[in-house]
Coordinates of N, CA, C and O and ligand atoms in Angstrom, one line a residue:
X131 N -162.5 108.3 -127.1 CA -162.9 108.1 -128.5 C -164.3 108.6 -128.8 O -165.1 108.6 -127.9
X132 N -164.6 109.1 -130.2 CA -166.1 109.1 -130.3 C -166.5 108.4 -129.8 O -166.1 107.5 -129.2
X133 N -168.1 108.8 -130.2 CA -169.1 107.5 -130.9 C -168.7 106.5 -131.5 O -168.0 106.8 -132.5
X134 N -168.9 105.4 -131.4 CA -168.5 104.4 -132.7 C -169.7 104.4 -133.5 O -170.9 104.5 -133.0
X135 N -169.6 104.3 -134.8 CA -171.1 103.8 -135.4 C -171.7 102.8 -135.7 O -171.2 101.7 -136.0
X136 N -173.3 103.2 -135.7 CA -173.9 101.5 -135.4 C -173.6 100.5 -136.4 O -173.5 100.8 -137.5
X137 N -173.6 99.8 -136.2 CA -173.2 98.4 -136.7 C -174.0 97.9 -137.6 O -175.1 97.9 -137.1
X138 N -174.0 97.3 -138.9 CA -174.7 96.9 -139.8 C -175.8 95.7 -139.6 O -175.3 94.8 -138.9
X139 N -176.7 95.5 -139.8 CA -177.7 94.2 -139.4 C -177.9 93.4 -140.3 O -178.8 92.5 -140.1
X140 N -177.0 93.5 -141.5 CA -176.8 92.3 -142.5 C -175.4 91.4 -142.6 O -174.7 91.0 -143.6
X141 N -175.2 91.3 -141.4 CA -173.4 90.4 -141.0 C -174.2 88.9 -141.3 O -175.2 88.4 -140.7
X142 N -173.6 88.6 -142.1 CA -173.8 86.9 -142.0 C -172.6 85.9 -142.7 O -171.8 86.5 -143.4
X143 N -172.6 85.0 -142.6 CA -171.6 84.3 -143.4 C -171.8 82.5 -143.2 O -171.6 82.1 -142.1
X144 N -172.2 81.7 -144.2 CA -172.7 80.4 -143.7 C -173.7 80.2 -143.8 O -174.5 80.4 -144.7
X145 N -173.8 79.6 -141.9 CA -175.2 79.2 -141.4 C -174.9 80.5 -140.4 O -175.5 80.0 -139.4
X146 N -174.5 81.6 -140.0 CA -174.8 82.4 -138.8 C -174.9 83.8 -139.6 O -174.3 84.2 -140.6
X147 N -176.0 84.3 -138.7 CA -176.2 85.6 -138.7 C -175.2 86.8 -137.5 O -174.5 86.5 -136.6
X148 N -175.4 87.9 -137.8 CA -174.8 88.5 -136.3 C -175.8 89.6 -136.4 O -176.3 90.0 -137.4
X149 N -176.1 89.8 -134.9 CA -176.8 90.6 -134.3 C -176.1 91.8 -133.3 O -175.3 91.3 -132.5
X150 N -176.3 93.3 -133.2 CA -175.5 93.7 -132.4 C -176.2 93.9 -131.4 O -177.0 94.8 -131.7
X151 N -176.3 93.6 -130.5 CA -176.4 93.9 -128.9 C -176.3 94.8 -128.5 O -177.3 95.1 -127.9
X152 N -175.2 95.6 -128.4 CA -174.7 96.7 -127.8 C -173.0 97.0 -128.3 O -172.1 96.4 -128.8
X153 N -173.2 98.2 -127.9 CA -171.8 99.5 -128.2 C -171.6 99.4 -126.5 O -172.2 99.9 -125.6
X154 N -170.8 98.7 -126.7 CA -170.1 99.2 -125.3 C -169.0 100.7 -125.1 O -167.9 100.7 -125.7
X155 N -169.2 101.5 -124.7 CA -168.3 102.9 -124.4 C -167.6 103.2 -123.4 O -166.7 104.1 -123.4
X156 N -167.9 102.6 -122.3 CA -167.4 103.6 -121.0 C -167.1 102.1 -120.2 O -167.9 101.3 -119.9
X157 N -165.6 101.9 -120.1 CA -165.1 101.0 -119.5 C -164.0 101.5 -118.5 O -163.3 102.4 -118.9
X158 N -163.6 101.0 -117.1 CA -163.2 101.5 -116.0 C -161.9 101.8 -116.2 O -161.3 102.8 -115.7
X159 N -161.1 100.8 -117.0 CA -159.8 100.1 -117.0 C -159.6 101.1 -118.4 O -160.3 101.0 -119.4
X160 N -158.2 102.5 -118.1 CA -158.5 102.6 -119.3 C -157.8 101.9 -120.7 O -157.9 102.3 -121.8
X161 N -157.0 100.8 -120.3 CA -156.4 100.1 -121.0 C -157.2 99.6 -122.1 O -156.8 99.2 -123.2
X162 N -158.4 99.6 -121.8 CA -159.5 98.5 -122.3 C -160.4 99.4 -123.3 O -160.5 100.6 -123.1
X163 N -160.8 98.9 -124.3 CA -161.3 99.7 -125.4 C -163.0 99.7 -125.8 O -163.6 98.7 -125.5
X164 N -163.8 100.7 -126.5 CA -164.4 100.6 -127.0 C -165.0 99.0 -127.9 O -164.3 98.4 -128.6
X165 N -166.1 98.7 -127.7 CA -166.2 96.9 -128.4 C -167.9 97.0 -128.3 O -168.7 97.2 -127.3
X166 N -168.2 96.7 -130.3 CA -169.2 96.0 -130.4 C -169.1 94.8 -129.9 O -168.1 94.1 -129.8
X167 N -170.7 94.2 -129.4 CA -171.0 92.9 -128.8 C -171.9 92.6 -129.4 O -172.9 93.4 -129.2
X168 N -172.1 91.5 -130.4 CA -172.7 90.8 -131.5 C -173.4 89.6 -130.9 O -172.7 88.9 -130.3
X169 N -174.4 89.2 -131.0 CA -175.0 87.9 -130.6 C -175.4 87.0 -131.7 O -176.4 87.1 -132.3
X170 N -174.2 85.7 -131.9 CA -174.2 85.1 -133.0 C -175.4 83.9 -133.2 O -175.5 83.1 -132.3
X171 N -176.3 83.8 -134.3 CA -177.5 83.4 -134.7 C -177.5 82.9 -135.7 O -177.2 83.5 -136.7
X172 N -178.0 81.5 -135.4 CA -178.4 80.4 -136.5 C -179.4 81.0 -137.8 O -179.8 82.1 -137.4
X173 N -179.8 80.9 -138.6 CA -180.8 81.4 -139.8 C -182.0 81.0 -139.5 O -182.9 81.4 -140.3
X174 N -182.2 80.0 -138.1 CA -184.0 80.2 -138.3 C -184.0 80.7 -136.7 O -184.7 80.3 -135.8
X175 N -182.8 81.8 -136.7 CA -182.8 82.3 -135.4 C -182.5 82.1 -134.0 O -182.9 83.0 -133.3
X176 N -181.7 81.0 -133.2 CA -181.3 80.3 -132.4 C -180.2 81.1 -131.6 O -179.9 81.8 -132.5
X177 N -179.4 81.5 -130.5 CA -178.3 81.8 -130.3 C -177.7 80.8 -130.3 O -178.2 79.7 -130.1
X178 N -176.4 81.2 -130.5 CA -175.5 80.3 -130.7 C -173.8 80.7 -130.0 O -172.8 80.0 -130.1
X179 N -174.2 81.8 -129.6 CA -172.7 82.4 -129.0 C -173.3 84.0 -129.6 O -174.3 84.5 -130.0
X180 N -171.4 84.4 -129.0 CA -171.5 86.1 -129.3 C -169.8 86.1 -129.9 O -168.8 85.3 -129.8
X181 N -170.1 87.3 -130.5 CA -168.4 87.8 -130.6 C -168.4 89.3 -130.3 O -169.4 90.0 -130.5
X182 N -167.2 89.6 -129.7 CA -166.5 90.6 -129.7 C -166.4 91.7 -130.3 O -166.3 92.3 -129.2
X183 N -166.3 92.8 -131.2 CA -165.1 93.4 -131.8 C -165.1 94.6 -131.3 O -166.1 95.3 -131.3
X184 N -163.8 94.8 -130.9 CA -162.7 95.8 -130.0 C -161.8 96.3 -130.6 O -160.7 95.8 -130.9
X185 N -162.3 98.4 -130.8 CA -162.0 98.8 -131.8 C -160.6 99.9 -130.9 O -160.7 100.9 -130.1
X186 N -159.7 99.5 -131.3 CA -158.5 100.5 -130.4 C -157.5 99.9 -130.6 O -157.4 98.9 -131.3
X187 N -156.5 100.6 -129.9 CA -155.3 99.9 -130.5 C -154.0 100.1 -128.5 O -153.1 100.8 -128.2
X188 N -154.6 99.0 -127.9 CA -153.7 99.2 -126.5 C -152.7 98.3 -126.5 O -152.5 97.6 -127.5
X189 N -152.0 98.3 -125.7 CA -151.0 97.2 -125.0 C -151.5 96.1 -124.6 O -150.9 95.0 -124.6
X190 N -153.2 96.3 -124.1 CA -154.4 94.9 -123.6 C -154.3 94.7 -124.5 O -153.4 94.0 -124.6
X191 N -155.1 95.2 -126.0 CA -155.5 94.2 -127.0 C -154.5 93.8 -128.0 O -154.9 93.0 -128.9
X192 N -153.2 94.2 -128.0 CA -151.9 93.5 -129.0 C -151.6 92.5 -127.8 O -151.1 91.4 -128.2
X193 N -151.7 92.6 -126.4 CA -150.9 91.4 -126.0 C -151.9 90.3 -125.0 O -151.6 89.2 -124.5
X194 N -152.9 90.9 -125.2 CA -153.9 89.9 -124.6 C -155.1 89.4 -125.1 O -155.4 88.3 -125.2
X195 N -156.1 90.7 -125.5 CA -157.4 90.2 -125.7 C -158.0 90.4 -127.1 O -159.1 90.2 -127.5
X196 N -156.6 90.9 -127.9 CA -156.8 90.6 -129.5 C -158.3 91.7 -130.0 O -159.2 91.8 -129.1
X197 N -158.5 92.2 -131.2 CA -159.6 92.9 -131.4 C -160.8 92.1 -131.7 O -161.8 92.8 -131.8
X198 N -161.0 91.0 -132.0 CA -162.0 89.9 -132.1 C -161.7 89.0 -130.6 O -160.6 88.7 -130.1
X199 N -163.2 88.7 -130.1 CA -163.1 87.4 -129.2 C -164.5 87.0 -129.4 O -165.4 87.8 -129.7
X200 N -164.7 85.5 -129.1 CA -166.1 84.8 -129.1 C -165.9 83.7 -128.3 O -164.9 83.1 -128.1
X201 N -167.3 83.4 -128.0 CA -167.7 82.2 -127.6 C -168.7 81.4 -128.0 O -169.7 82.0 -128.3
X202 N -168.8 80.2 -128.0 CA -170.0 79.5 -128.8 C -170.4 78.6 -127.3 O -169.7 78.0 -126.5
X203 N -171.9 78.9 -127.4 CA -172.5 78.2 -126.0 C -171.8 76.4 -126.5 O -171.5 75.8 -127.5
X204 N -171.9 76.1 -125.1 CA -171.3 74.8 -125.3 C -172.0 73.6 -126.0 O -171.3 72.7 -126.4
X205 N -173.3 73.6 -126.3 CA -174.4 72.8 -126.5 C -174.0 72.9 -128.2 O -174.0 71.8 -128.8
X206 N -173.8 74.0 -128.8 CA -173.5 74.3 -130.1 C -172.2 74.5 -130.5 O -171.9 75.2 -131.5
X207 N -171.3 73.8 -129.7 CA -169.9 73.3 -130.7 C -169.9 72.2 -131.0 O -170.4 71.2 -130.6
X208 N -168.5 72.8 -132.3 CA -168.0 71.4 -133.0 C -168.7 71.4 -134.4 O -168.9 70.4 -135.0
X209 N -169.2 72.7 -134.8 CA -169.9 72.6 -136.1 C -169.7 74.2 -136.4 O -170.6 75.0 -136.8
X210 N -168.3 74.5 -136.2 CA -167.4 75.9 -136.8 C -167.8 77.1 -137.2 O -167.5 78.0 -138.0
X211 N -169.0 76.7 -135.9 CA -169.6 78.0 -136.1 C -168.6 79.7 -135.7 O -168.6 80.7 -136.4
X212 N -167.9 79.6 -134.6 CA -166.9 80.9 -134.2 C -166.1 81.2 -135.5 O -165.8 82.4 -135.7
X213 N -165.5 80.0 -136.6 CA -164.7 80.9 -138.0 C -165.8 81.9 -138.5 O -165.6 83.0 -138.8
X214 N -167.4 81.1 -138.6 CA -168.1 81.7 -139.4 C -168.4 83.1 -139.1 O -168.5 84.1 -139.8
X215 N -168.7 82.8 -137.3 CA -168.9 84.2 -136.9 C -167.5 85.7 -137.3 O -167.6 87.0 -137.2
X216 N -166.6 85.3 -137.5 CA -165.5 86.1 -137.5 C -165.5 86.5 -139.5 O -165.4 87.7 -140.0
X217 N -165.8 85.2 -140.2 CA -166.0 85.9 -141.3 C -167.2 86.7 -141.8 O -167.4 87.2 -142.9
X218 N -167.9 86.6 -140.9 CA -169.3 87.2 -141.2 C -169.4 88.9 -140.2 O -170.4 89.6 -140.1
X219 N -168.4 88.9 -139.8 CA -168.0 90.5 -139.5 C -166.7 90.7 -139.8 O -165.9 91.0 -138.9
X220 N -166.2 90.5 -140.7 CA -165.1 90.6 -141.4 C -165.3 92.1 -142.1 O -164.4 93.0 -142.1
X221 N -166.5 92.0 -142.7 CA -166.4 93.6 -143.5 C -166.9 94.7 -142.5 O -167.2 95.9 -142.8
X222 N -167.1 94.4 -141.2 CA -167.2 95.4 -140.4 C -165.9 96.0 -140.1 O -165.6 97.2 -140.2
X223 N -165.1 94.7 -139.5 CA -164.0 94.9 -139.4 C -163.1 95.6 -140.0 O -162.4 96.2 -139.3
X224 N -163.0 95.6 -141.2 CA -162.9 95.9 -142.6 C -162.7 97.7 -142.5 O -161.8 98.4 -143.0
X225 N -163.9 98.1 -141.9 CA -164.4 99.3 -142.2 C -163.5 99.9 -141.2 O -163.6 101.1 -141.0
X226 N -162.7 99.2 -140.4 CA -161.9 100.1 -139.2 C -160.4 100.0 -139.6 O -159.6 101.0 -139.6
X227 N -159.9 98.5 -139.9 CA -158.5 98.3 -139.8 C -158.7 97.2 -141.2 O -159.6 96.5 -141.5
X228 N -157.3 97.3 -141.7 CA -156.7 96.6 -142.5 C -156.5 94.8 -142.2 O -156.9 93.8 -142.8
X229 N -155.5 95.0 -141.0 CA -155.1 93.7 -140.3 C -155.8 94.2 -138.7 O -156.3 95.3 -138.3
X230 N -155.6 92.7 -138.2 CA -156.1 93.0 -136.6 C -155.6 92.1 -135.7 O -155.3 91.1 -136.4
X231 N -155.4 91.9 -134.8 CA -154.9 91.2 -133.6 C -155.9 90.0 -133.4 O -157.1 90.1 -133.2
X232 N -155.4 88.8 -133.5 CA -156.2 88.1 -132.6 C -155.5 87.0 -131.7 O -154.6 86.3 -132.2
X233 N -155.9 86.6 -130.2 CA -155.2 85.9 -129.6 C -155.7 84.9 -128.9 O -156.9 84.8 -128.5
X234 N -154.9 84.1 -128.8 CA -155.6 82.7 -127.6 C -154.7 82.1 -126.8 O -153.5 82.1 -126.9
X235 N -155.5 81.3 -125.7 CA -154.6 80.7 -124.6 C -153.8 79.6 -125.9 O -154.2 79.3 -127.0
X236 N -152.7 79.2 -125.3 CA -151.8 78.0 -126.3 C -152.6 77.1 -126.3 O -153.0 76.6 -127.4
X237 N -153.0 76.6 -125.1 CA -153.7 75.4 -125.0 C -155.2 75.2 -125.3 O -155.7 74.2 -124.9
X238 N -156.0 75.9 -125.8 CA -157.2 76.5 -126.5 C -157.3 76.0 -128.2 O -157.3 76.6 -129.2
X239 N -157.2 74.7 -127.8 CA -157.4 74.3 -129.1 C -158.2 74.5 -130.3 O -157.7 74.7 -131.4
X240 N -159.3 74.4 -130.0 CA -160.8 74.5 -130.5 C -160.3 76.0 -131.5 O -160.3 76.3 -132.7
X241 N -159.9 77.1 -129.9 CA -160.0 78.6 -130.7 C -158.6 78.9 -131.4 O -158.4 79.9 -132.2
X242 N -157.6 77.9 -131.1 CA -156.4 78.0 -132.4 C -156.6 77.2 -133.6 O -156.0 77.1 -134.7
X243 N -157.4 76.7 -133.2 CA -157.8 75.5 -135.0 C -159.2 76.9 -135.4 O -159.3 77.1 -136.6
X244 N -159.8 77.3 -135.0 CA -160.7 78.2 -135.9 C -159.9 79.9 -136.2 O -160.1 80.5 -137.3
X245 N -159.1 80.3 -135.2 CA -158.1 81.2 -135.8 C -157.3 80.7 -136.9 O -157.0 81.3 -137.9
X246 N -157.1 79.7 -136.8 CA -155.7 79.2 -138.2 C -156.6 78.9 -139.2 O -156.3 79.3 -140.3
X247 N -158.0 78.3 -139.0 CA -158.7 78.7 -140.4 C -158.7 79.7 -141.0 O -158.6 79.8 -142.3
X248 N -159.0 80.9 -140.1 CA -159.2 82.5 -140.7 C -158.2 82.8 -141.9 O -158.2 83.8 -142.6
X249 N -157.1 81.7 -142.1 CA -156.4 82.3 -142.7 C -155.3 83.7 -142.1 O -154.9 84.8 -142.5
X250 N -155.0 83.1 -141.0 CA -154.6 84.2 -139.9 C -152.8 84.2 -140.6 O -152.3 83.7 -141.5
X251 N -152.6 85.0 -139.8 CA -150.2 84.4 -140.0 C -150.0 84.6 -138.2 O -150.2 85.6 -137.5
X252 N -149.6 83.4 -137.9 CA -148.8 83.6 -136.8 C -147.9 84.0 -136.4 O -146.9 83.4 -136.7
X253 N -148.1 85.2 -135.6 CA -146.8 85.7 -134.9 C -146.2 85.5 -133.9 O -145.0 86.0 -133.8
X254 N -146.6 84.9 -133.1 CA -145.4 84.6 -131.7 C -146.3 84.2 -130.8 O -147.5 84.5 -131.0
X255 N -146.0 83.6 -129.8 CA -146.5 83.5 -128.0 C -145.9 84.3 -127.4 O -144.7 84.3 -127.6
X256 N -146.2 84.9 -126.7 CA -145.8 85.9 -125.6 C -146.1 85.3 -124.3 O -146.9 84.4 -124.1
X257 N -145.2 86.4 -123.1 CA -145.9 86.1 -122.1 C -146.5 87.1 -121.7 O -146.0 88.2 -121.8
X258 N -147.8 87.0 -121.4 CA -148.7 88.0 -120.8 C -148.2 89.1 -119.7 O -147.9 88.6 -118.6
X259 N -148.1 90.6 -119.6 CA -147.6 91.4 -118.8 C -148.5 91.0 -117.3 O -149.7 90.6 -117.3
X260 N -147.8 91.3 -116.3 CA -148.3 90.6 -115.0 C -149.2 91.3 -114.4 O -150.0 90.7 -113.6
X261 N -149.1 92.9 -114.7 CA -150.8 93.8 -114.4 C -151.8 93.2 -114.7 O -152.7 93.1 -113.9
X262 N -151.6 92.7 -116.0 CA -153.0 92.5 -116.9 C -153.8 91.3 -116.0 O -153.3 90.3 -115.5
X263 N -155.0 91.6 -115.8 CA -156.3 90.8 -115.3 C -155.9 88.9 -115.1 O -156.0 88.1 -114.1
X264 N -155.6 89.0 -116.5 CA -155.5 87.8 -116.9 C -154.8 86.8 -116.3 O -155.0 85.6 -116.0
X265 N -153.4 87.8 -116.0 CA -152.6 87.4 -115.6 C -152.7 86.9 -114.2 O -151.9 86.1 -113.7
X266 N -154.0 87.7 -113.4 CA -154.6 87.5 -112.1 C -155.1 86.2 -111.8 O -154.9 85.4 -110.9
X267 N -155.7 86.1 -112.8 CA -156.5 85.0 -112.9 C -155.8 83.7 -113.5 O -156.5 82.7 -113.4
X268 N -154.9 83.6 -114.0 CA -154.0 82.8 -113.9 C -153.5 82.3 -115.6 O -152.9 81.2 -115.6
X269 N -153.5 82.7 -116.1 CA -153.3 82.9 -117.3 C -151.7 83.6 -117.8 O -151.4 84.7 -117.6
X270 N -151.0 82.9 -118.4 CA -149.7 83.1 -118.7 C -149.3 83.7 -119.6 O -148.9 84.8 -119.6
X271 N -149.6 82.7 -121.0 CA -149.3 83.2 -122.3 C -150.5 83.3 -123.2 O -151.6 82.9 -122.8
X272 N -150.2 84.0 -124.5 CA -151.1 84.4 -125.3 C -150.3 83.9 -126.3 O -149.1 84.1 -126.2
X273 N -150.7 83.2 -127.3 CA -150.5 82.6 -128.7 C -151.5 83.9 -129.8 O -152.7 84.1 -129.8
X274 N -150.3 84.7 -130.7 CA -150.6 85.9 -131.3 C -150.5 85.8 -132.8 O -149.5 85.7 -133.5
X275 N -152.2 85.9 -133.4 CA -152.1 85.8 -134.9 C -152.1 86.9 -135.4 O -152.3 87.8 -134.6
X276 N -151.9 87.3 -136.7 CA -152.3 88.6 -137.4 C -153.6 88.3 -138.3 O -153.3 87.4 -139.0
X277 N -154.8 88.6 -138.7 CA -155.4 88.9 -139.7 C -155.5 89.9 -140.5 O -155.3 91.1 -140.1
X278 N -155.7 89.5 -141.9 CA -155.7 90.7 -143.0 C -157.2 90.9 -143.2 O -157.8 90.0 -143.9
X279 N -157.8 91.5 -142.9 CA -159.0 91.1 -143.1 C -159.6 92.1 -144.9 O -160.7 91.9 -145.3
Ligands
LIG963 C1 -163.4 78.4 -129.1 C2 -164.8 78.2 -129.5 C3 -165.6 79.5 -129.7 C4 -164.9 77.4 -130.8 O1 -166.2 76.9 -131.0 P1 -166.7 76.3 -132.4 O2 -166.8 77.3 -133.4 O3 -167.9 75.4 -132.0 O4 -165.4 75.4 -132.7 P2 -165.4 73.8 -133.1 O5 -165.7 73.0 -131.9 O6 -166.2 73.6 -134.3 O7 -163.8 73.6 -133.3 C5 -163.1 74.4 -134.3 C6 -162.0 73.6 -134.8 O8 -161.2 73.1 -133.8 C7 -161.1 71.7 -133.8 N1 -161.0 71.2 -132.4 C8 -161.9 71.5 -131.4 N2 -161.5 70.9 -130.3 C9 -160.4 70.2 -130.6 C10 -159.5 69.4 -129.9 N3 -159.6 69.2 -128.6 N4 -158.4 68.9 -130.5 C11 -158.2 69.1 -131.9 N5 -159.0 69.9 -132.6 C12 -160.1 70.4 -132.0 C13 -162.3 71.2 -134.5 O9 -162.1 70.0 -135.1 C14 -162.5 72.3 -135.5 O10 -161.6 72.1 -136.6 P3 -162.1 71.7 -138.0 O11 -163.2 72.6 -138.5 O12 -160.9 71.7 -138.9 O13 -162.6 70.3 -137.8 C15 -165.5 77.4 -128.3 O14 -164.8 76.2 -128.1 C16 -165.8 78.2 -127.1 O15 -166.7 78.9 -127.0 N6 -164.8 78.1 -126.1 C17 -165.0 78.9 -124.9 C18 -164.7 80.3 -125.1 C19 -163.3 80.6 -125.8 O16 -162.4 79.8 -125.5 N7 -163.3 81.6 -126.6 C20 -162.1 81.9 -127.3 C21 -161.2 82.8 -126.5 S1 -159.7 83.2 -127.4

């Protein structure tokens, strides 16, 4: 794939800002795609987690690692910050695809109650193909939303 281009420095939505980090390019696995890495931030500056977005279109990211992923350090959950981070790069997202993949373990509560806020549509659980990493690591199924973004 090209270059991707750089990423806007006015993502916000809420109380979080996004920050880009880095363009990730050159990954070993070629299953695995191109992905801004965003470092998500409170308004008087704080981190607070990161998100993902993973621009491609594989068999990894429709059946495992979805084109959005985040995490919120542990100290700063329970105050919805990861919906915010997802709608606050929403118009990035925007600028690549229409809809997008996003996925979670079934039992990942936290990250299926902030996906079903997005206003997502659920499409299915699958089971995860047995190559994939995840599946190494012990990981079965993926619970599979669509966004419109
Ligand atoms: C998933 C994650 C990013 C969510 O962080 P967060 O934005 O702080 O999410 P919150 O704790 O505010 O929870 C989001 C929603 O889930 C609900 N929730 C969280 N844990 C819950 C539980 N055990 N049972 C029921 N609901 C739960 C919250 O009540 C909230 O819903 P509400 O806004 O309707 O009240 C965070 O838990 C995390 O970093 N986990 C580890 C990394 C990870 O799993 N990433 C996702 C990979 S797909």
């Amino acid at each position: 794939m090209a270059q991707l281009p750089p990423a806007p420095d006015d993502l916000a939505f809420a109380s979080v800002v996004l920050r880009c980090d880095r363009i990730v390019m050159a990954l070993a696995d070629p299953s695995y795609v191109p992905y801004y890495h965003f470092h998500i931030h409170n308004t008087q500056g704080a981190e607070l987690g990161h998100i993902n977005f993973r621009v491609g279109d594989t068999e990894h990211i429709r059946k495992v690692a979805g084109h959005i992923g985040y995490a919120i350090h542990s100290e700063q959950r329970g105050n919805g910050y990861a919906a915010q981070a997802c709608e606050a790069i929403r118009p990035w997202v925007r600028h690549f695809y229409d809809e997008v993949w996003i996925t979670c373990d079934p039992q990942n509560i936290a990250s299926r109650r902030t996906i079903e806020k997005l206003d997502t549509r659920y499409v299915d659980t699958i089971d995860i193909p047995e190559h994939e990493k995840q599946y190494q690591l012990g990981t079965r199924q993926k619970c599979r939303y669509r966004w419109r973004v």
